[in-house]
PDB file of C-alpha atoms in Angstrom:
ATOM      1  CA  MET A1331     -45.034 -28.112 -34.812  1.00  0.00           C
ATOM      2  CA  ARG A1332     -41.793 -28.535 -32.570  1.00  0.00           C
ATOM      3  CA  ARG A1333     -40.784 -25.000 -33.225  1.00  0.00           C
ATOM      4  CA  PRO A1334     -42.643 -22.927 -30.532  1.00  0.00           C
ATOM      5  CA  PRO A1335     -41.310 -25.745 -27.840  1.00  0.00           C
ATOM      6  CA  VAL A1336     -38.067 -25.237 -28.327  1.00  0.00           C
ATOM      7  CA  LEU A1337     -38.079 -20.877 -28.692  1.00  0.00           C
ATOM      8  CA  ALA A1338     -39.883 -21.248 -25.593  1.00  0.00           C
ATOM      9  CA  VAL A1339     -36.716 -23.367 -23.843  1.00  0.00           C
ATOM     10  CA  ILE A1340     -34.550 -21.147 -25.958  1.00  0.00           C
ATOM     11  CA  GLY A1341     -35.824 -18.418 -24.371  1.00  0.00           C
ATOM     12  CA  VAL A1342     -36.150 -20.391 -21.366  1.00  0.00           C
ATOM     13  CA  VAL A1343     -32.077 -20.574 -21.359  1.00  0.00           C
ATOM     14  CA  LEU A1344     -31.517 -17.165 -22.453  1.00  0.00           C
ATOM     15  CA  ALA A1345     -33.439 -15.716 -19.964  1.00  0.00           C
ATOM     16  CA  ALA A1346     -31.467 -17.765 -16.713  1.00  0.00           C
ATOM     17  CA  VAL A1347     -28.288 -16.488 -18.282  1.00  0.00           C
ATOM     18  CA  CYS A1348     -29.584 -13.231 -18.793  1.00  0.00           C
ATOM     19  CA  VAL A1349     -30.035 -13.005 -14.897  1.00  0.00           C
ATOM     20  CA  GLY A1350     -27.148 -15.048 -13.366  1.00  0.00           C
ATOM     21  CA  LEU A1351     -24.772 -13.077 -15.486  1.00  0.00           C
ATOM     22  CA  LEU A1352     -26.979  -9.444 -14.377  1.00  0.00           C
ATOM     23  CA  ALA A1353     -25.731 -10.811 -10.520  1.00  0.00           C
ATOM     24  CA  GLY A1354     -22.404 -10.763 -11.256  1.00  0.00           C
ATOM     25  CA  CYS A1355     -22.289  -8.268 -11.733  1.00  0.00           C
ATOM     26  CA  ASP A1356     -23.438  -5.916  -8.243  1.00  0.00           C
ATOM     27  CA  THR A1357     -20.072  -5.323  -7.412  1.00  0.00           C
ATOM     28  CA  GLY A1358     -20.019  -1.868  -7.375  1.00  0.00           C
ATOM     29  CA  PRO A1359     -20.768  -0.899  -4.298  1.00  0.00           C
ATOM     30  CA  ARG A1360     -18.161  -3.443  -2.262  1.00  0.00           C
ATOM     31  CA  PHE A1361     -15.451  -1.995  -5.350  1.00  0.00           C
ATOM     32  CA  GLY A1362     -17.065   1.286  -4.338  1.00  0.00           C
ATOM     33  CA  ALA A1363     -17.144   0.628  -0.352  1.00  0.00           C
ATOM     34  CA  GLU A1364     -13.174  -1.476  -0.794  1.00  0.00           C
ATOM     35  CA  GLU A1365     -11.111   1.492  -2.552  1.00  0.00           C
ATOM     36  CA  ALA A1366     -12.489   4.502  -0.230  1.00  0.00           C
ATOM     37  CA  ALA A1367     -10.965   1.998   2.685  1.00  0.00           C
ATOM     38  CA  HIS A1368      -7.553   1.782   0.290  1.00  0.00           C
ATOM     39  CA  LYS A1369      -7.471   6.027   0.081  1.00  0.00           C
ATOM     40  CA  LYS A1370      -8.626   5.888   3.768  1.00  0.00           C
ATOM     41  CA  ALA A1371      -4.665   3.825   4.700  1.00  0.00           C
ATOM     42  CA  GLN A1372      -2.992   5.372   2.457  1.00  0.00           C
ATOM     43  CA  ASP A1373      -4.123   9.067   3.884  1.00  0.00           C
ATOM     44  CA  THR A1374      -3.701   7.546   7.116  1.00  0.00           C
ATOM     45  CA  MET A1375      -0.467   6.933   7.140  1.00  0.00           C
ATOM     46  CA  ILE A1376       1.259   9.896   5.113  1.00  0.00           C
ATOM     47  CA  ARG A1377      -0.200  12.469   7.458  1.00  0.00           C
ATOM     48  CA  GLU A1378       1.464   9.993  10.095  1.00  0.00           C
ATOM     49  CA  LEU A1379       4.464  10.380   8.166  1.00  0.00           C
ATOM     50  CA  GLU A1380       4.455  13.703   7.530  1.00  0.00           C
ATOM     51  CA  ALA A1381       3.024  14.710  12.092  1.00  0.00           C
ATOM     52  CA  LEU A1382       7.297  12.746  12.730  1.00  0.00           C
ATOM     53  CA  PRO A1383       8.538  14.946  15.266  1.00  0.00           C
ATOM     54  CA  GLY A1384      12.492  16.740  14.342  1.00  0.00           C
ATOM     55  CA  ALA A1385      12.074  16.588  11.073  1.00  0.00           C
ATOM     56  CA  THR A1386      10.450  17.248   7.351  1.00  0.00           C
ATOM     57  CA  VAL A1387       8.975  14.583   5.966  1.00  0.00           C
ATOM     58  CA  LYS A1388       7.678  13.909   2.339  1.00  0.00           C
ATOM     59  CA  ALA A1389       6.191  10.995   1.414  1.00  0.00           C
ATOM     60  CA  ARG A1390       3.173   9.734  -1.218  1.00  0.00           C
ATOM     61  CA  VAL A1391       2.750   5.687  -2.273  1.00  0.00           C
ATOM     62  CA  THR A1392       2.168   5.455  -6.036  1.00  0.00           C
ATOM     63  CA  SER A1393       0.900   2.811  -8.120  1.00  0.00           C
ATOM     64  CA  SER A1394       2.379   1.371 -12.152  1.00  0.00           C
ATOM     65  CA  LEU A1395       1.748  -1.340 -14.016  1.00  0.00           C
ATOM     66  CA  ASP A1396       5.274  -1.880 -14.131  1.00  0.00           C
ATOM     67  CA  GLY A1397       6.724  -0.479 -10.846  1.00  0.00           C
ATOM     68  CA  GLY A1398       3.912  -2.229  -8.785  1.00  0.00           C
ATOM     69  CA  GLN A1399       1.461  -1.510  -6.196  1.00  0.00           C
ATOM     70  CA  ASN A1400       1.582   1.137  -3.878  1.00  0.00           C
ATOM     71  CA  ASN A1401       5.581   1.665  -4.006  1.00  0.00           C
ATOM     72  CA  VAL A1402       5.636   3.845  -0.559  1.00  0.00           C
ATOM     73  CA  GLY A1403       8.437   7.225  -0.946  1.00  0.00           C
ATOM     74  CA  VAL A1404       9.601   9.584   2.346  1.00  0.00           C
ATOM     75  CA  GLN A1405      12.054  11.658   1.817  1.00  0.00           C
ATOM     76  CA  ALA A1406      12.885  12.893   5.030  1.00  0.00           C
ATOM     77  CA  ARG A1407      14.962  15.992   5.939  1.00  0.00           C
ATOM     78  CA  LEU A1408      16.080  17.169   9.047  1.00  0.00           C
ATOM     79  CA  PRO A1409      18.138  20.157  10.482  1.00  0.00           C
ATOM     80  CA  ALA A1410      22.178  20.124  10.309  1.00  0.00           C
ATOM     81  CA  ALA A1411      23.111  19.772  13.554  1.00  0.00           C
ATOM     82  CA  VAL A1412      21.718  16.424  14.164  1.00  0.00           C
ATOM     83  CA  ALA A1413      23.343  13.705  15.040  1.00  0.00           C
ATOM     84  CA  VAL A1414      23.202  10.239  13.732  1.00  0.00           C
ATOM     85  CA  ALA A1415      21.826   7.995  16.186  1.00  0.00           C
ATOM     86  CA  GLN A1416      18.509  10.771  16.116  1.00  0.00           C
ATOM     87  CA  ALA A1417      18.726   9.906  12.076  1.00  0.00           C
ATOM     88  CA  ASN A1418      18.637   5.863  13.760  1.00  0.00           C
ATOM     89  CA  ALA A1419      15.274   6.588  14.602  1.00  0.00           C
ATOM     90  CA  LEU A1420      14.131   8.621  11.895  1.00  0.00           C
ATOM     91  CA  GLY A1421      14.458   6.027  10.254  1.00  0.00           C
ATOM     92  CA  ASP A1422      12.908   3.101  12.605  1.00  0.00           C
ATOM     93  CA  SER A1423       9.552   5.616  13.370  1.00  0.00           C
ATOM     94  CA  ILE A1424       8.703   6.063   9.415  1.00  0.00           C
ATOM     95  CA  GLU A1425       9.853   1.924   9.694  1.00  0.00           C
ATOM     96  CA  ARG A1426       7.356   1.092  11.418  1.00  0.00           C
ATOM     97  CA  THR A1427       5.043   4.175  10.433  1.00  0.00           C
ATOM     98  CA  ILE A1428       5.287   2.314   7.420  1.00  0.00           C
ATOM     99  CA  TRP A1429       4.849  -0.815   7.984  1.00  0.00           C
ATOM    100  CA  LEU A1430       2.135  -1.565  10.962  1.00  0.00           C
ATOM    101  CA  SER A1431      -0.668   0.429   8.595  1.00  0.00           C
ATOM    102  CA  HIS A1432      -3.886  -0.480   7.233  1.00  0.00           C
ATOM    103  CA  LEU A1433      -1.815  -0.148   2.659  1.00  0.00           C
ATOM    104  CA  ASP A1434      -2.451  -3.362   1.336  1.00  0.00           C
ATOM    105  CA  PRO A1435      -1.005  -4.586  -1.097  1.00  0.00           C
ATOM    106  CA  MET A1436       2.370  -3.373  -0.549  1.00  0.00           C
ATOM    107  CA  GLY A1437       4.897  -2.564  -2.087  1.00  0.00           C
ATOM    108  CA  ARG A1438       8.435  -1.222  -2.652  1.00  0.00           C
ATOM    109  CA  ILE A1439      10.239   1.074   0.048  1.00  0.00           C
ATOM    110  CA  SER A1440      12.381   3.279  -0.223  1.00  0.00           C
ATOM    111  CA  ILE A1441      13.198   6.366   3.135  1.00  0.00           C
ATOM    112  CA  ASP A1442      15.575   9.026   2.036  1.00  0.00           C
ATOM    113  CA  ILE A1443      17.308  11.058   4.545  1.00  0.00           C
ATOM    114  CA  THR A1444      18.961  13.780   4.699  1.00  0.00           C
ATOM    115  CA  ARG A1445      20.732  17.065   5.893  1.00  0.00           C
ATOM    116  CA  GLU A1446      19.574  20.946   5.763  1.00  0.00           C
ATOM    117  CA  GLY A1447      21.550  22.178   3.232  1.00  0.00           C
ATOM    118  CA  SER A1448      22.783  18.761   2.191  1.00  0.00           C
ATOM    119  CA  SER A1449      21.487  17.036  -0.513  1.00  0.00           C
ATOM    120  CA  VAL A1450      23.576  14.093  -0.251  1.00  0.00           C
ATOM    121  CA  SER A1451      21.989  10.996   1.971  1.00  0.00           C
ATOM    122  CA  VAL A1452      22.127  10.756   5.566  1.00  0.00           C
ATOM    123  CA  GLN A1453      20.849   7.016   5.245  1.00  0.00           C
ATOM    124  CA  GLN A1454      18.965   5.168   2.569  1.00  0.00           C
ATOM    125  CA  ARG A1455      16.400   2.390   3.348  1.00  0.00           C
ATOM    126  CA  LEU A1456      14.573   0.299   0.192  1.00  0.00           C
ATOM    127  CA  TYR A1457      13.070  -3.219   1.170  1.00  0.00           C
ATOM    128  CA  GLN A1458      11.026  -4.618  -1.766  1.00  0.00           C
ATOM    129  CA  PHE A1459       8.293  -6.223  -0.525  1.00  0.00           C
ATOM    130  CA  GLU A1460       8.132  -9.695  -0.257  1.00  0.00           C
ATOM    131  CA  ILE A1461      11.498 -10.917  -0.808  1.00  0.00           C
ATOM    132  CA  ASP A1462      13.202  -8.263   2.019  1.00  0.00           C
ATOM    133  CA  THR A1463      11.395  -7.187   4.695  1.00  0.00           C
ATOM    134  CA  ARG A1464      10.933  -9.710   6.562  1.00  0.00           C
ATOM    135  CA  PRO A1465      13.838  -8.122   9.172  1.00  0.00           C
ATOM    136  CA  LEU A1466      10.987  -5.351   9.095  1.00  0.00           C
ATOM    137  CA  GLY A1467       8.277  -8.480  11.146  1.00  0.00           C
ATOM    138  CA  VAL A1468      11.248  -9.404  13.894  1.00  0.00           C
ATOM    139  CA  LYS A1469      11.543  -6.198  14.110  1.00  0.00           C
ATOM    140  CA  TYR A1470       7.789  -4.614  14.625  1.00  0.00           C
ATOM    141  CA  GLY A1471       6.045  -7.443  14.681  1.00  0.00           C
ATOM    142  CA  PRO A1472       3.101  -8.279  12.352  1.00  0.00           C
ATOM    143  CA  ARG A1473       1.658  -6.496   9.616  1.00  0.00           C
ATOM    144  CA  PRO A1474      -2.253  -5.385  11.752  1.00  0.00           C
ATOM    145  CA  ASP A1475      -4.505  -6.815  11.432  1.00  0.00           C
ATOM    146  CA  GLY A1476      -3.238  -9.581   9.347  1.00  0.00           C
ATOM    147  CA  LEU A1477      -2.332  -8.822   5.928  1.00  0.00           C
ATOM    148  CA  PRO A1478       0.667 -10.251   4.955  1.00  0.00           C
ATOM    149  CA  ARG A1479       3.957  -9.276   5.777  1.00  0.00           C
TER     150      ARG A1479
END
């Protein structure tokens, strides 16, 4: 005679556990919205980088298990007769565009600037996010929307 109340209690407990588990599965739409915002931030940053004047700029964002998330790689090719000051200005523009983007989290930043007709780098800049990006924060100010530096 004790079995029906015990079975009823077990049934109520199982139902409550199932409801709790199903309520915790409601992350699909938020994840989709976060993924869309992340993709938009990537696309916007790449578009801005590739539109910089005075050079041919190619940018990409890569992520991997062993390489980390959102590593930004930029290759810029300047005209052959460009002055060092112009290469410096381009490097600064690339850094600023990346730093002020909404890309989050941000990984390594790699910038390689060459001249037309040469494979030798005029300038290389490399930053490992969270380790040596402090100079970028000093130079360009805080990241947008309170993103970490």
